[in-house]
CSV table of C-alpha atoms in Angstrom, one decimal:
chain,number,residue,atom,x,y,z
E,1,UNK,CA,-0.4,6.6,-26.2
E,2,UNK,CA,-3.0,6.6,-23.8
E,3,UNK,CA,-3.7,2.9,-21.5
E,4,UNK,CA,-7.8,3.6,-20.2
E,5,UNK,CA,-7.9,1.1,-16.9
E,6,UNK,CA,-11.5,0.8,-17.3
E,7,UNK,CA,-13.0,-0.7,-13.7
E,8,UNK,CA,-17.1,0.2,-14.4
E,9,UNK,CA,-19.9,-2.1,-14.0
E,10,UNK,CA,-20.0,-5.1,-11.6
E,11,UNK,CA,-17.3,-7.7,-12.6
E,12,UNK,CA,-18.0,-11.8,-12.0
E,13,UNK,CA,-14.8,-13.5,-11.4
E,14,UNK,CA,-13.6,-16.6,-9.3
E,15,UNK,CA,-11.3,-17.2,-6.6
E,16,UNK,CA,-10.9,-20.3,-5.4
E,17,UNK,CA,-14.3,-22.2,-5.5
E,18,UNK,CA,-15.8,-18.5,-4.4
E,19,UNK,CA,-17.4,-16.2,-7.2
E,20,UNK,CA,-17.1,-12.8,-6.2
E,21,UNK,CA,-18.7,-10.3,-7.7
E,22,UNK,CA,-17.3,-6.5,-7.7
E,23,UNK,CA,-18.2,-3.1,-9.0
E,24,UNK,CA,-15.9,-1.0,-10.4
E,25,UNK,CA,-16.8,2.4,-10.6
E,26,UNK,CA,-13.5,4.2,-10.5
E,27,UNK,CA,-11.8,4.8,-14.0
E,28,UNK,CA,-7.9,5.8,-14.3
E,29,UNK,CA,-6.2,7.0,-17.5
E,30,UNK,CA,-2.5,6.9,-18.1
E,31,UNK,CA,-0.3,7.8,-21.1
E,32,UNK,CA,2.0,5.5,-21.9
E,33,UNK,CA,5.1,5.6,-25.0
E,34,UNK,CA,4.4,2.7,-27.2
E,35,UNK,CA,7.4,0.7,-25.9
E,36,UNK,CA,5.6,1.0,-22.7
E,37,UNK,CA,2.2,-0.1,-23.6
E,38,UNK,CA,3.9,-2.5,-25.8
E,39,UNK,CA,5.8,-4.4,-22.8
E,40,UNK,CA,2.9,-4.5,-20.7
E,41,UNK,CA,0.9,-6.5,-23.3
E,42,UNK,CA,3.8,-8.5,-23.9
E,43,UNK,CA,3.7,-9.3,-19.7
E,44,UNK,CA,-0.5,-9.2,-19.4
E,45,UNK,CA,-0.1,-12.2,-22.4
E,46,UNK,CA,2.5,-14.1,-20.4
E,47,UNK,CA,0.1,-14.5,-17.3
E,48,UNK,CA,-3.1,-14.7,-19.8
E,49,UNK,CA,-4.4,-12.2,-17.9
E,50,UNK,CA,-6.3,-9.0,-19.1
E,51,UNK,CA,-4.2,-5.4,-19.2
E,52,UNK,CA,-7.3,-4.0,-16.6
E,53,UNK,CA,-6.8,-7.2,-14.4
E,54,UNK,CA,-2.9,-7.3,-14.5
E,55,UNK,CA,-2.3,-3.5,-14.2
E,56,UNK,CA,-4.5,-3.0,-11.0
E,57,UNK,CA,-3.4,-5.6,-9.4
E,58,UNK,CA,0.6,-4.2,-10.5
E,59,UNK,CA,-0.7,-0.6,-9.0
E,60,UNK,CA,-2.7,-2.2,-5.7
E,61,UNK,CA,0.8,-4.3,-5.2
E,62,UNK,CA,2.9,-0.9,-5.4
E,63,UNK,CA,0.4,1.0,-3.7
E,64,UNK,CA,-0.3,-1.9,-0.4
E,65,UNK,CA,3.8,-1.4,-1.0
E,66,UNK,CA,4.6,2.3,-0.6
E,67,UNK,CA,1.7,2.4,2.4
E,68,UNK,CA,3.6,-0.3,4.3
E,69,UNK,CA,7.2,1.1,4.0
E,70,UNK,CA,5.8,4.9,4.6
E,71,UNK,CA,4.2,3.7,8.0
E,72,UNK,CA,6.4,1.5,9.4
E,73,UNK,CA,9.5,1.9,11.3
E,74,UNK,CA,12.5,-0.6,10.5
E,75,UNK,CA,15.5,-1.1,13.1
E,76,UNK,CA,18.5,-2.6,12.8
E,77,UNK,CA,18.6,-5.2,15.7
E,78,UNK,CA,21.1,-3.2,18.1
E,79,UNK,CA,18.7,-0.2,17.7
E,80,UNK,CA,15.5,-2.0,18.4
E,81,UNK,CA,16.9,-3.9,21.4
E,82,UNK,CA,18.0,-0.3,22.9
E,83,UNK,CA,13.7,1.0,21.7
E,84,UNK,CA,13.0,-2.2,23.9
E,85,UNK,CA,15.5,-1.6,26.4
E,86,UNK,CA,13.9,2.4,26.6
E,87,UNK,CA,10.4,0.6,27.0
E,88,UNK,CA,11.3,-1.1,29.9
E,89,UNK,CA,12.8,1.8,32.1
E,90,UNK,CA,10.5,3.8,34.3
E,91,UNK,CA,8.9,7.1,33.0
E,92,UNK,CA,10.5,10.0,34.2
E,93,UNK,CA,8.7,12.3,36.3
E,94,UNK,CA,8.9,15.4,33.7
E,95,UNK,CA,6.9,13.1,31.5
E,96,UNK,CA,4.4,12.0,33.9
E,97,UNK,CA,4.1,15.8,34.5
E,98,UNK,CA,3.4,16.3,31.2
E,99,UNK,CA,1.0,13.4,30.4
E,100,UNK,CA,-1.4,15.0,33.4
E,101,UNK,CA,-1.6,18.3,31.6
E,102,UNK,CA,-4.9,18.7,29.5
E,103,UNK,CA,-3.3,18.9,25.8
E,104,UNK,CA,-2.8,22.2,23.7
E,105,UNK,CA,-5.2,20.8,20.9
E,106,UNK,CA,-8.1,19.7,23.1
């Protein structure tokens, strides 16, 4: 079974007391098992929302997601007090040395 996310065409809708209008030009296809497609109406009709409404905002959600836990860098406490600690010393001389040097991909 095949889910068509169809985003074409300028789309009115409101947030807030703001109507925003937005145009979708992107299309994505997907194939889905029935039992897949099935659950996802069965969730899209809980929040009375449409399947193209609830399943971008599902994908923008994983994608905003995967971007944040792919670019940041989580420390346990001790660790991130020693990162702080490193902050704080001096810079050694080698790496003063090697900040002056005019870099290999200039």
């Amino acid at each position: 079974m095949s889910l068509a996310i169809v985003m074409c065409g300028k789309m009115t809708y409101t947030i807030g007391m703001a109507t925003v209008t937005s145009n979708r030009t992107s299309r994505l296809d997907i194939r889905l098992t029935a039992e897949q497609r099935s659950l996802i109406e069965r969730a899209v009709s809980l929040k009375g929302s449409t399947i193209t409404q609830w399943t971008a905002q599902h994908l923008l959600d994983a994608a905003r997601r995967e971007i944040e836990e792919a670019s940041s860098l989580k420390l346990e406490n001790e660790s991130f007090d020693a990162f702080l600690r490193a902050l704080d010393e001096p810079i050694p001389a080698e790496t003063k040395e090697l900040m002056r040097r005019e870099p290999q991909w200039a």
